[in-house]
Structures are given as structure tokens and as C-alpha cells.
mmCIF file with all atom_site columns, C-alpha atoms in Angstrom:
data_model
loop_
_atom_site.group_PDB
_atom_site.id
_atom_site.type_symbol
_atom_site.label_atom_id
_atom_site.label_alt_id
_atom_site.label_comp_id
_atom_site.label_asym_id
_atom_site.label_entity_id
_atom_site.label_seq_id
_atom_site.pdbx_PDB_ins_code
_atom_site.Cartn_x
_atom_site.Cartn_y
_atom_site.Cartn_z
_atom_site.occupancy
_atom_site.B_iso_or_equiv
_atom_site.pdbx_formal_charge
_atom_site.auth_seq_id
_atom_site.auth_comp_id
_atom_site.auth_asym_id
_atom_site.auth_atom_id
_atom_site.pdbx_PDB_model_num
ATOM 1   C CA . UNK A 1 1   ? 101.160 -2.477 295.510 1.00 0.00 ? 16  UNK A CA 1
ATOM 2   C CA . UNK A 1 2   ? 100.333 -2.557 299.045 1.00 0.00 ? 17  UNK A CA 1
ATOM 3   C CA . UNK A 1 3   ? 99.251  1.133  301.082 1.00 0.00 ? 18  UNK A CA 1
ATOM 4   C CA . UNK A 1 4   ? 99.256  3.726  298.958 1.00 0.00 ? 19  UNK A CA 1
ATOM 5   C CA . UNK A 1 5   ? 101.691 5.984  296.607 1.00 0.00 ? 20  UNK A CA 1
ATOM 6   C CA . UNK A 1 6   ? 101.145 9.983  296.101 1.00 0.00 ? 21  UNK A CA 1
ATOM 7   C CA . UNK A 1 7   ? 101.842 11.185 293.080 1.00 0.00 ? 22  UNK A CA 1
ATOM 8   C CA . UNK A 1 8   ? 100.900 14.828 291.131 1.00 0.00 ? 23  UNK A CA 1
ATOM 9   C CA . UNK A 1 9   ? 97.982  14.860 288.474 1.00 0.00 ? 24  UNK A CA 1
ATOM 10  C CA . UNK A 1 10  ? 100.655 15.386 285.530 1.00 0.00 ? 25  UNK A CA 1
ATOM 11  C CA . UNK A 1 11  ? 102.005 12.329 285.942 1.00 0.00 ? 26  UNK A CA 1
ATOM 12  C CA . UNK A 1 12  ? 98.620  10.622 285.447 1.00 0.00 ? 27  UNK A CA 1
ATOM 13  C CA . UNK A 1 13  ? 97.039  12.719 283.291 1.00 0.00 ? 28  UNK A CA 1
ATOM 14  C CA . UNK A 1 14  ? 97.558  14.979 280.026 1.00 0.00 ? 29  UNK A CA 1
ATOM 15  C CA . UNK A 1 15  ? 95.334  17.645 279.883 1.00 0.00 ? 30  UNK A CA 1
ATOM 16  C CA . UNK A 1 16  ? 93.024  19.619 277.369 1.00 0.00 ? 31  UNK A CA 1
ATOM 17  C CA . UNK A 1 17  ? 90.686  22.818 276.870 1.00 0.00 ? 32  UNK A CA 1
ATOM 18  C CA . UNK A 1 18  ? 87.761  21.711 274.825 1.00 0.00 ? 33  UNK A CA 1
ATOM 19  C CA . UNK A 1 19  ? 86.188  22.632 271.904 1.00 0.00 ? 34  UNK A CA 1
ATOM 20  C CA . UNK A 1 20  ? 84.575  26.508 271.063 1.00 0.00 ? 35  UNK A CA 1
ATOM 21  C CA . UNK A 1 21  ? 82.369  26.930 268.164 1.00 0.00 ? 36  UNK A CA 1
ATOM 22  C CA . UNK A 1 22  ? 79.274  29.442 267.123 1.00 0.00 ? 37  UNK A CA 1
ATOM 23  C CA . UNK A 1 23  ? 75.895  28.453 267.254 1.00 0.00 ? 38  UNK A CA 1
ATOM 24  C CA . UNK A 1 24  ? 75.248  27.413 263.761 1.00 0.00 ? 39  UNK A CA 1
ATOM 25  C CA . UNK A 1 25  ? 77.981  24.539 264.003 1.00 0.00 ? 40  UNK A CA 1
ATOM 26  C CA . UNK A 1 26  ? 75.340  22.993 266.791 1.00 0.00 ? 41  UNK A CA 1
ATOM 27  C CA . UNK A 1 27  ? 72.390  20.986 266.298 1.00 0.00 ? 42  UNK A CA 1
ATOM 28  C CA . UNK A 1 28  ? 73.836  18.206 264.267 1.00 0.00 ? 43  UNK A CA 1
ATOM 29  C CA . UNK A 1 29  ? 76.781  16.347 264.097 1.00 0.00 ? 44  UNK A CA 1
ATOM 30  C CA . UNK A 1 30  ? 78.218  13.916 266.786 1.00 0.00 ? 45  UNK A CA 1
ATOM 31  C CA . UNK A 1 31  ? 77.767  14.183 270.374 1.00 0.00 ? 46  UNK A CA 1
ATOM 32  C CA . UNK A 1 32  ? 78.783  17.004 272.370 1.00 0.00 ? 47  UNK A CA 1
ATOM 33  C CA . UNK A 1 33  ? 79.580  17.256 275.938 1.00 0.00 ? 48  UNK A CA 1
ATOM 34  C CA . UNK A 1 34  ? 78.251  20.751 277.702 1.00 0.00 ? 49  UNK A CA 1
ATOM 35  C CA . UNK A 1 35  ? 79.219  22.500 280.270 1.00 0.00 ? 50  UNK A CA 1
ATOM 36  C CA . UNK A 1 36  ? 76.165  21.886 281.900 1.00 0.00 ? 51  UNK A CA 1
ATOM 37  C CA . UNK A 1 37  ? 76.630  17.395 281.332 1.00 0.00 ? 52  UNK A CA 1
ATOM 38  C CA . UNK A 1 38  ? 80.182  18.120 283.134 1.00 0.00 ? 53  UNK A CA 1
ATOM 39  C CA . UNK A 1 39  ? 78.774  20.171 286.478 1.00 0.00 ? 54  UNK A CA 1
ATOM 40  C CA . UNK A 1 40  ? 76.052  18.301 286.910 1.00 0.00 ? 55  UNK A CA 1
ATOM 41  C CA . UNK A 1 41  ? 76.804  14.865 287.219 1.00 0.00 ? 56  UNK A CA 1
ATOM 42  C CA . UNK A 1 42  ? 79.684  12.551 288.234 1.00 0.00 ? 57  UNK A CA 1
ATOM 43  C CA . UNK A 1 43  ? 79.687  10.589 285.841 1.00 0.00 ? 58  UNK A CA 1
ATOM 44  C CA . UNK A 1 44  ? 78.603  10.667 282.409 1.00 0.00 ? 59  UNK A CA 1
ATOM 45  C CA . UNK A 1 45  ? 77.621  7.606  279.589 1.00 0.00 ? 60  UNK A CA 1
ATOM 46  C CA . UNK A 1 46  ? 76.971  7.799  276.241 1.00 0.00 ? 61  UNK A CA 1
ATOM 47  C CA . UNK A 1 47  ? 73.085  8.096  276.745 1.00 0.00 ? 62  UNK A CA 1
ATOM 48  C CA . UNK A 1 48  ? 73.579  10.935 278.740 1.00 0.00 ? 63  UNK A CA 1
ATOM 49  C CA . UNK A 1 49  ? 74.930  12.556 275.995 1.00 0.00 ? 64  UNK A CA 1
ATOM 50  C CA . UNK A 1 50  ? 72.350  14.298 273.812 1.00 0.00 ? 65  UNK A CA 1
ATOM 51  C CA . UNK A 1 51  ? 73.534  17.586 272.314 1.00 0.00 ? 66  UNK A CA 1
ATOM 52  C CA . UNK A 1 52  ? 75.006  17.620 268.585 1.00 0.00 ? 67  UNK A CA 1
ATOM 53  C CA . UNK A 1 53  ? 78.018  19.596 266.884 1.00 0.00 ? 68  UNK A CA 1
ATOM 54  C CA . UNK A 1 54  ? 79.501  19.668 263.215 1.00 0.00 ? 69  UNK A CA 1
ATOM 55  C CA . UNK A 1 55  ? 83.694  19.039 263.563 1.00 0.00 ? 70  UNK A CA 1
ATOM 56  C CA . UNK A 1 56  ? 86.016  18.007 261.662 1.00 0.00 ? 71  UNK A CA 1
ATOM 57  C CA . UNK A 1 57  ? 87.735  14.698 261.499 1.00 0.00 ? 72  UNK A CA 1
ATOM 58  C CA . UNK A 1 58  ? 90.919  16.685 262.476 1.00 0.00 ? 73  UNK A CA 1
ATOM 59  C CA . UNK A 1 59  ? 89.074  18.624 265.871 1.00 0.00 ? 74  UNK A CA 1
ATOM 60  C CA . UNK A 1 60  ? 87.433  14.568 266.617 1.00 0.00 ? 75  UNK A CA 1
ATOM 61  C CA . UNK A 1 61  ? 91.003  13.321 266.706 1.00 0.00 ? 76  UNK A CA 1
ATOM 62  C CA . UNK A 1 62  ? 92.616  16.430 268.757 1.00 0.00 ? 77  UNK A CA 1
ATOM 63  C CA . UNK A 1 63  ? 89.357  16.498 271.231 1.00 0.00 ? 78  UNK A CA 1
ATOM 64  C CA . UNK A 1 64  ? 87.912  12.910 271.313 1.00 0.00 ? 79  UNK A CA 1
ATOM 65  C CA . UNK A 1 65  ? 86.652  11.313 274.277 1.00 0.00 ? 80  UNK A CA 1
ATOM 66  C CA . UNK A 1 66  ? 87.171  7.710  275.815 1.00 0.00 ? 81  UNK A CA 1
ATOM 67  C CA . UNK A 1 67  ? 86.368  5.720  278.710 1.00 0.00 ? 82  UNK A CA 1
ATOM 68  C CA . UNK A 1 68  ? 88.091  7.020  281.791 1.00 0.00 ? 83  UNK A CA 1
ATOM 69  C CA . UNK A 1 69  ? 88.462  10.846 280.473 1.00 0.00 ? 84  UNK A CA 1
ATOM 70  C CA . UNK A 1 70  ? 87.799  12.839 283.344 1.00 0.00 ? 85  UNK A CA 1
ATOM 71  C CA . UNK A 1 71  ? 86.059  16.206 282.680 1.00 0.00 ? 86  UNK A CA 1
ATOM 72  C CA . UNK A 1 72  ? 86.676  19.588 284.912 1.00 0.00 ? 87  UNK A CA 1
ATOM 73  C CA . UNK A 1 73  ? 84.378  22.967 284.545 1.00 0.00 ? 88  UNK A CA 1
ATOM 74  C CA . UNK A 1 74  ? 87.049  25.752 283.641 1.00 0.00 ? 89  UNK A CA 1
ATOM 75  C CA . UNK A 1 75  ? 85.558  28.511 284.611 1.00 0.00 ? 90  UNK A CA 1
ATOM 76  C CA . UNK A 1 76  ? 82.228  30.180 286.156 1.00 0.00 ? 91  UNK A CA 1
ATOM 77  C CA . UNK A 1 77  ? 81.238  33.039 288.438 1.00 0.00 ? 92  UNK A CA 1
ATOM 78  C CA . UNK A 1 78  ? 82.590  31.956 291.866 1.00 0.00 ? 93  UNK A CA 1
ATOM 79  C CA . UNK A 1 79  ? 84.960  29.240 292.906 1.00 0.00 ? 94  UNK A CA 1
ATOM 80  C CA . UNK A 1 80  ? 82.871  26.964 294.195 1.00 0.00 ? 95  UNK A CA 1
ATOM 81  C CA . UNK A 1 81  ? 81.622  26.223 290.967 1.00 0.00 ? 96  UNK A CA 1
ATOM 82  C CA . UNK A 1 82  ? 85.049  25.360 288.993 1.00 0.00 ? 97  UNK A CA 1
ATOM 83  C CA . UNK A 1 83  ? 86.824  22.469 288.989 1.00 0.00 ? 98  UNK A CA 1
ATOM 84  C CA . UNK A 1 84  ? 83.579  19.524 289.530 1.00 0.00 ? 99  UNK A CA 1
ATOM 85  C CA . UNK A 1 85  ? 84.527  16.741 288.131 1.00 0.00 ? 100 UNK A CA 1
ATOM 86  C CA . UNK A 1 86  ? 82.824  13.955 285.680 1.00 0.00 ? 101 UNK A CA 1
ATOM 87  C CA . UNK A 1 87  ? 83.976  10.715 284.102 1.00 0.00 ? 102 UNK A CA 1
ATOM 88  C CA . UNK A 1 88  ? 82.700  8.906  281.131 1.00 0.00 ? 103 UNK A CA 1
ATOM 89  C CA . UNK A 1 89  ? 82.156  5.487  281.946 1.00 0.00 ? 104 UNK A CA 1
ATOM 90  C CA . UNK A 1 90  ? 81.823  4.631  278.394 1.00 0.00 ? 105 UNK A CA 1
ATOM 91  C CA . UNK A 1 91  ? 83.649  3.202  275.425 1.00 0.00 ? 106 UNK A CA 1
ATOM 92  C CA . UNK A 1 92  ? 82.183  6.096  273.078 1.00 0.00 ? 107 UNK A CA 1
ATOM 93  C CA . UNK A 1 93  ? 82.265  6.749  269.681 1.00 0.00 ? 108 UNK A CA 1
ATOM 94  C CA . UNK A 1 94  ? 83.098  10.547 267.851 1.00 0.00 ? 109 UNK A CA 1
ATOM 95  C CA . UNK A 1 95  ? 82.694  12.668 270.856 1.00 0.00 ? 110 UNK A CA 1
ATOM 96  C CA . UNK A 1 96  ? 84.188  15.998 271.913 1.00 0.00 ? 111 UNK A CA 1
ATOM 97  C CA . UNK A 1 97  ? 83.675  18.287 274.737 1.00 0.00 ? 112 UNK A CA 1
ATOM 98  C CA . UNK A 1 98  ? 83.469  22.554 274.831 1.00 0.00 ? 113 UNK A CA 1
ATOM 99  C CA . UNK A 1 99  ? 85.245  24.909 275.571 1.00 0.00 ? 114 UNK A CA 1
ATOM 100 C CA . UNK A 1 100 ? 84.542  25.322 279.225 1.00 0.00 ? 115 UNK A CA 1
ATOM 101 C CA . UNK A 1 101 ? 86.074  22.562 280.470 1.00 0.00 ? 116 UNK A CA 1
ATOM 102 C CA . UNK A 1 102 ? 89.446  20.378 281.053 1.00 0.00 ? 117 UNK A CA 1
ATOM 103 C CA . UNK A 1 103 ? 89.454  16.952 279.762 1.00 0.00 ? 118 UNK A CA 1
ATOM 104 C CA . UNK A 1 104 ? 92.161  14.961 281.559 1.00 0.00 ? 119 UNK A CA 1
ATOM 105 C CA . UNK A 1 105 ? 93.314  11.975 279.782 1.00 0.00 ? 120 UNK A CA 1
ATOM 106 C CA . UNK A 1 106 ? 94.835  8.949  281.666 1.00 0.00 ? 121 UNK A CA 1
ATOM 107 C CA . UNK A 1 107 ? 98.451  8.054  280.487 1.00 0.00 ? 122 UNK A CA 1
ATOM 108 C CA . UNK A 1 108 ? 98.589  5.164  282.451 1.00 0.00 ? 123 UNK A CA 1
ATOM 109 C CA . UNK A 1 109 ? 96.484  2.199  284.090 1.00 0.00 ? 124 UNK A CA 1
ATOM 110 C CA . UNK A 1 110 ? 96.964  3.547  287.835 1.00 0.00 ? 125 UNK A CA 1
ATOM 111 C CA . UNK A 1 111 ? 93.570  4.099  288.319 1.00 0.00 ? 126 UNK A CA 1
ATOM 112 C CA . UNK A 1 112 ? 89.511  2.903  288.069 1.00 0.00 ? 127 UNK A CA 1
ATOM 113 C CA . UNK A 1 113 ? 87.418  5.263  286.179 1.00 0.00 ? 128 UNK A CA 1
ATOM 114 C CA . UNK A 1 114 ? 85.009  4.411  288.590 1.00 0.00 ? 129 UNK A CA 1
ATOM 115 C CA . UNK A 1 115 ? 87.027  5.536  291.392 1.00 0.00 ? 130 UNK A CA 1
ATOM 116 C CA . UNK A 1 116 ? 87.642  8.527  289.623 1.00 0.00 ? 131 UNK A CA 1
ATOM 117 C CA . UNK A 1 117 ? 84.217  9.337  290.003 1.00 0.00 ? 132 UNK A CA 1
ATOM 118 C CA . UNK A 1 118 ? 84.464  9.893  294.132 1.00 0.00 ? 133 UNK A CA 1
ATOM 119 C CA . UNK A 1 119 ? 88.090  10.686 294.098 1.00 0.00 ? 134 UNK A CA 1
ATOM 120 C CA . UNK A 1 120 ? 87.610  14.017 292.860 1.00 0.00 ? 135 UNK A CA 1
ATOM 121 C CA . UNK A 1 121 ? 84.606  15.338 294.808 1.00 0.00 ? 136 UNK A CA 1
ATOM 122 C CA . UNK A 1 122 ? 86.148  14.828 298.104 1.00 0.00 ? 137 UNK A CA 1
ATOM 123 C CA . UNK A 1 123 ? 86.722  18.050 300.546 1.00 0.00 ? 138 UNK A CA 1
ATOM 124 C CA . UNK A 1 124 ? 90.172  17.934 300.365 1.00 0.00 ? 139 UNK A CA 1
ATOM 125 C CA . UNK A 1 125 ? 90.119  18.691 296.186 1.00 0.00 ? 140 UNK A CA 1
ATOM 126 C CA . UNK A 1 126 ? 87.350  21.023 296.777 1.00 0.00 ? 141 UNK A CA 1
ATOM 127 C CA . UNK A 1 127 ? 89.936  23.335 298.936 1.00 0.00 ? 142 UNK A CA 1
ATOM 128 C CA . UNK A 1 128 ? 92.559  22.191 296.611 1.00 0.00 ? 143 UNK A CA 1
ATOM 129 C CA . UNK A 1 129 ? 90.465  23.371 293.760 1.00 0.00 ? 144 UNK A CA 1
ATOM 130 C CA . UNK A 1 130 ? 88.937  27.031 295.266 1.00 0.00 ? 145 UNK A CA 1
ATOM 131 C CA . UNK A 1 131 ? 92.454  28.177 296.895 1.00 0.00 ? 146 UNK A CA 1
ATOM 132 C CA . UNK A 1 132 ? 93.781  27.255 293.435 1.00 0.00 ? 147 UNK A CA 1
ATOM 133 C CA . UNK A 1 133 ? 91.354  29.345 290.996 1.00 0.00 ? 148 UNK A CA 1
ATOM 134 C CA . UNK A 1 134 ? 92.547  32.878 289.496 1.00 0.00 ? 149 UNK A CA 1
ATOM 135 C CA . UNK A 1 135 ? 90.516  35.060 289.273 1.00 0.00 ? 150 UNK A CA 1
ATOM 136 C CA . UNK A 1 136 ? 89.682  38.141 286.650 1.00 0.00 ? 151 UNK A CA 1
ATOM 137 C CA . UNK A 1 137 ? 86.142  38.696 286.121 1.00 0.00 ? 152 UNK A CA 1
ATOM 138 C CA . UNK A 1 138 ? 85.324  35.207 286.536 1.00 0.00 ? 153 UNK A CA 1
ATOM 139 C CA . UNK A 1 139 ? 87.197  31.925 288.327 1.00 0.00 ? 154 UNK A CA 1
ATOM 140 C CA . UNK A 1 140 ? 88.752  29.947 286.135 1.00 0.00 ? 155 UNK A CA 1
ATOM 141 C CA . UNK A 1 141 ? 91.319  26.785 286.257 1.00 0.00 ? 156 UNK A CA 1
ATOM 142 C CA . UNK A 1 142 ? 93.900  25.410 284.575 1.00 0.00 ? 157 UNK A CA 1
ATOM 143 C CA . UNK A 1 143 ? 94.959  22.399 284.019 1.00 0.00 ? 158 UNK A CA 1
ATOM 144 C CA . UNK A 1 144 ? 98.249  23.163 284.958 1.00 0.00 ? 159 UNK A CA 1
ATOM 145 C CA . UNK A 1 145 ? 97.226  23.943 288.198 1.00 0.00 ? 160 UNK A CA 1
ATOM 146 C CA . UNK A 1 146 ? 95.140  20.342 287.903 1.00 0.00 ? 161 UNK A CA 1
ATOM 147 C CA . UNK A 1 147 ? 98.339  19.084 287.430 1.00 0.00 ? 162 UNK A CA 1
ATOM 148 C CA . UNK A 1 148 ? 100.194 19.698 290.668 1.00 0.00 ? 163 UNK A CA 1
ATOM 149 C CA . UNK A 1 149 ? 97.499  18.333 292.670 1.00 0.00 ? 164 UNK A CA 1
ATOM 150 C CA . UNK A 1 150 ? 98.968  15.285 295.373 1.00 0.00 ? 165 UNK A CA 1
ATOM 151 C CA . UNK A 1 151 ? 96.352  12.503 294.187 1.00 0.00 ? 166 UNK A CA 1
ATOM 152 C CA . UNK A 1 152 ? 96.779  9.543  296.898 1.00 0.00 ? 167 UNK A CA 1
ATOM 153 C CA . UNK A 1 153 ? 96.402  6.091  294.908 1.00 0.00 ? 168 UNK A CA 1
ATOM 154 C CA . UNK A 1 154 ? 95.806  2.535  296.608 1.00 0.00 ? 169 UNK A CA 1
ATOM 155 C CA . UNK A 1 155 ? 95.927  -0.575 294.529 1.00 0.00 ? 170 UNK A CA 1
ATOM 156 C CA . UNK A 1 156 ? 93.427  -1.646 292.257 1.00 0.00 ? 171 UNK A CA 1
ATOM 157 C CA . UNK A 1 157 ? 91.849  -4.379 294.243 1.00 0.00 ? 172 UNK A CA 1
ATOM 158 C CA . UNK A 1 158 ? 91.492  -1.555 297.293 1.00 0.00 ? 173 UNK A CA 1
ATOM 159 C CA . UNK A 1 159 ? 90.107  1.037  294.742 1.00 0.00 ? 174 UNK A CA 1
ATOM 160 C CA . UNK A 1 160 ? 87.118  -1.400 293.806 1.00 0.00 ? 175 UNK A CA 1
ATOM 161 C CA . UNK A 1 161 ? 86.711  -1.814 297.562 1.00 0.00 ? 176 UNK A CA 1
ATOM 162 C CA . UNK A 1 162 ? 86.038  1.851  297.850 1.00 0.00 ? 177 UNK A CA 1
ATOM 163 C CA . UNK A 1 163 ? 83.631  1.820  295.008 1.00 0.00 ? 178 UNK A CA 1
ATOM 164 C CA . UNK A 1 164 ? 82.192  -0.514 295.889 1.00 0.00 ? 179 UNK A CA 1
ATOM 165 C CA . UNK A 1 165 ? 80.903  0.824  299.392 1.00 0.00 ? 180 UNK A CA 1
ATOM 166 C CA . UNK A 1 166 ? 80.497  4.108  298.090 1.00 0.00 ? 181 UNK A CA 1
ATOM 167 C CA . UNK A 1 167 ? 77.812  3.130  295.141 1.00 0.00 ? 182 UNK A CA 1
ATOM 168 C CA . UNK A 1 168 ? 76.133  1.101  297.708 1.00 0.00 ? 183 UNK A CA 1
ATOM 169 C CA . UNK A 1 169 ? 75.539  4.802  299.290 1.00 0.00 ? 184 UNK A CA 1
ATOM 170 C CA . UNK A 1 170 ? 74.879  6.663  296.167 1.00 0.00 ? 185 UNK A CA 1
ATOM 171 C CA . UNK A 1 171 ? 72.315  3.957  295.482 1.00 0.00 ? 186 UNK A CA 1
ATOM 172 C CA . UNK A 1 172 ? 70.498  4.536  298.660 1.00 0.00 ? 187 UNK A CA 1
ATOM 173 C CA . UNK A 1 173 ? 70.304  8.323  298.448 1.00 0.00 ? 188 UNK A CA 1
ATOM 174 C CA . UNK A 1 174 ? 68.904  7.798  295.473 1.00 0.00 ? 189 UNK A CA 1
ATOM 175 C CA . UNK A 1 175 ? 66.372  5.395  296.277 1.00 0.00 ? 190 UNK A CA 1
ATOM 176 C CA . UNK A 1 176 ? 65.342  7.838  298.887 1.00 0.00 ? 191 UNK A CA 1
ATOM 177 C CA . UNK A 1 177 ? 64.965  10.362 296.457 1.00 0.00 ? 192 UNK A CA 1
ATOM 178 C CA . UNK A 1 178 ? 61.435  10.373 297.301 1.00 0.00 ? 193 UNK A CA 1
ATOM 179 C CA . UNK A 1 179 ? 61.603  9.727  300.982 1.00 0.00 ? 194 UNK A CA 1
ATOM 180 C CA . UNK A 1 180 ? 61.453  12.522 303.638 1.00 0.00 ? 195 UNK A CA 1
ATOM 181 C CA . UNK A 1 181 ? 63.997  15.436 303.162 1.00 0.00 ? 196 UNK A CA 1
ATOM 182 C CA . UNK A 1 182 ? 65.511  15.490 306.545 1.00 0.00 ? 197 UNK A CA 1
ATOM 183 C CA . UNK A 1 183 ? 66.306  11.627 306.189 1.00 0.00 ? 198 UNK A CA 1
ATOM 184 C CA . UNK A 1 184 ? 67.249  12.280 302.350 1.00 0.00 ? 199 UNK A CA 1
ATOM 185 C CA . UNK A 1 185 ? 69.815  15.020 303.584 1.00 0.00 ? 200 UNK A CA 1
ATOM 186 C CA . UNK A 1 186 ? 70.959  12.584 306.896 1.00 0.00 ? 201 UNK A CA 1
ATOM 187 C CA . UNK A 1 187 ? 72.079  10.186 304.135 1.00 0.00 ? 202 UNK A CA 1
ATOM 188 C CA . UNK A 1 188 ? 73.520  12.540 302.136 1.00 0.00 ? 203 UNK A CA 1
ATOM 189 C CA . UNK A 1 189 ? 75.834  14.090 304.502 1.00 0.00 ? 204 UNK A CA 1
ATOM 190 C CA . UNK A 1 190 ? 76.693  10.309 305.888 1.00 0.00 ? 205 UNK A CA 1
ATOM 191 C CA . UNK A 1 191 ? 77.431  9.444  302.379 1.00 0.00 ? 206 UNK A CA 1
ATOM 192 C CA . UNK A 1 192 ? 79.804  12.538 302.022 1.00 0.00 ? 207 UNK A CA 1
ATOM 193 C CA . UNK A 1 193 ? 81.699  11.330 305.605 1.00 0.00 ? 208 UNK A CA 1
ATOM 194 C CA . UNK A 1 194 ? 82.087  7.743  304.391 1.00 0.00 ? 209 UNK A CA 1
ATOM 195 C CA . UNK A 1 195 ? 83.553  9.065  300.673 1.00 0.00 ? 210 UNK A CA 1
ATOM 196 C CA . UNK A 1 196 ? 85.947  11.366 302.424 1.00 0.00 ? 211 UNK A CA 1
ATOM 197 C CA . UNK A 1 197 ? 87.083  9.238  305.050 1.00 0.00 ? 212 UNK A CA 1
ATOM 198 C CA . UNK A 1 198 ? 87.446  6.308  302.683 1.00 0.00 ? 213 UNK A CA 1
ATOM 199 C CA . UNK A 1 199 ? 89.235  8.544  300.053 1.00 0.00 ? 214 UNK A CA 1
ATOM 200 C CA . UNK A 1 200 ? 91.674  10.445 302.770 1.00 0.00 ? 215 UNK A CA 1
ATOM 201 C CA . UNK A 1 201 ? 94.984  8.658  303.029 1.00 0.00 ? 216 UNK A CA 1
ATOM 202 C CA . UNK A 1 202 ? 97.034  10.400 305.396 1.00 0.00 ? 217 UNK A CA 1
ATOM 203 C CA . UNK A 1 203 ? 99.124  9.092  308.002 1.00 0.00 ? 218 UNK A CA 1
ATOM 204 C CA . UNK A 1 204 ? 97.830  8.456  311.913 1.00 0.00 ? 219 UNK A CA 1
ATOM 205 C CA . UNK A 1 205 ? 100.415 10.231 314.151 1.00 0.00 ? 220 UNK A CA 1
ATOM 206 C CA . UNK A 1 206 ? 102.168 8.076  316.016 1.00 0.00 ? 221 UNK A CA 1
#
């Protein structure tokens, strides 16, 4: 494939609420992806996972998790805060996720899960995402909505290109984690330039 094709979310992805339980089911069990594992990182491996719940072998096969799911928060208290994105990098045993987010299953071999990881935090899914939220008392998405979103795709070989520039940034704001915070924040915002200008695929006008 040379360029790039468009195509909507639901064509590359089924989606799926996760898992609600009470308390007492927590605590042991297999591992359990929060809320909190989702919205705070971009991607996710099976270290990182370290909360327990009791299922059943009927809710592991319905909500089970595999390398390449991609993970959306649901719903919070403002828009800005639904619809961040994480992917687990892992092969993974008995997993499943709660209730608060949208796990979005590939259904076909269009795409990296580690270009998954940048492709979803650019600016242009952020509007996508907080034009896109209802609201009631709190902001929520769907993954129907999910669905409709254009998601430009290059070819495989041009995907790894793209990660591979991009971790080369992510490595160096983190290795200046301790450095001075105006340079720490300099890098940040020219990582967030390169990601969206690498990841942006429309047309010059001619």
C-alpha cells in the first residue's frame, strides 16, 4: 500500500463496555484493568497490571484482553477527560477491564499496536473526541460514536517509521524527567508537534 487509505473505526475495530462488579468480587482473582491504568498511560503491559477481580470463565471469554486491544475512558466529569486512549502491548493471560471504559478490538491486521499508541492522542481525535461526548450529569462516549471516527492509515513499513521517531521523543522526555522544567516542557510540546504532524495525513492544496 503506498500513501495512505481513510477508513471509519468500525471497520477496524469491534467494540466493548467493560466489566462492573461490587467491591467484594475485588482483591483476588486475575488481573484487572482500572479506570485509572487506562487514563493514565498510553500504553499498558502486563506488569503494569496489578489490581485483582473474581470472574467467571464465561465474563474472561466475553471481556478478555489481547495484544493490540485499545482501551478508551467512557465517561468522567468534563470532556477533556473521556476518550484517552491505552494499548496493551502484551500477549496477556485472563484479563478483563471495568466498566468505565471501551475496549476496541482489532478485526484486522491494518495496524501496529504500537502505532496505536500515538495515533490516538493526536489533536485532531482530541476535538474529534470532546465535540463528540453527550453529556447528562457527566461526559460520556460511546463506542459507536468511536466508530465513525476517519482514522488515516499508511502502510506498515511507514507506521514503524512513525514509531519509531516518536519513541525516540518519548524516550528523551523521559530521560529529562529530572532535568529543568522549562526544558522538560520545551520537549514536551516539540514532541506533541512532531506526533501530530507525523500522524496528520491530509492533503497539501495544490
Amino acid at each position: 500500500m503506498f500513501g495512505y487509505v481513510t477508513l471509519p473505526m468500525g471497520s477496524l475495530f469491534d467494540f466493548r463496555n467493560g466489566l462492573s462488579k461490587g467491591k467484594d468480587f475485588f482483591g483476588s482473582g486475575i488481573p484487572f484493568i482500572r479506570y485509572t491504568d487506562v487514563y493514565n498511560n498510553r500504553f499498558l503491559k502486563g506488569e503494569d497490571i496489578t489490581a485483582l477481580v473474581e470472574c467467571t470463565p464465561a465474563e474472561i471469554e466475553k471481556l478478555g484482553v489481547h495484544r493490540g486491544d485499545v482501551f478508551f475512558t467512557r465517561t468522567s466529569e468534563t470532556a477533556e477527560d473521556v476518550g484517552w486512549s491505552s494499548v496493551m502491548l502484551d500477549d496477556i493471560g485472563d484479563c478483563v477491564f471495568n466498566g468505565f471504559t471501551i475496549k476496541a478490538t482489532p478485526k484486522t491486521n491494518y495496524l501496529l499496536p504500537e502505532y496505536c499508541v500515538f495515533c490516538f492522542a493526536t489533536e485532531d481525535f482530541r476535538k474529534y473526541v470532546t465535540s463528540h461526548c453527550a453529556f447528562t450529569t457527566r461526559a460520556s462516549l460511546t463506542g459507536k460514536t468511536i466508530a465513525e471516527y476517519q482514522l488515516a492509515i499508511p502502510s506498515i513499513e511507514k507506521q514503524q517509521e512513525i514509531v519509531n521517531v516518536l519513541n525516540k521523543f518519548h524516550s528523551i522526555c523521559n530521560d529529562l524527567s529530572v532535568g529543568l522544567p522549562a526544558e522538560i516542557e520545551a520537549r514536551q510540546k516539540q514532541y506533541e508537534y512532531y506526533r501530530d504532524k507525523l500522524l496528520s495525513f491530509k492533503e497539501l492544496p495544490k
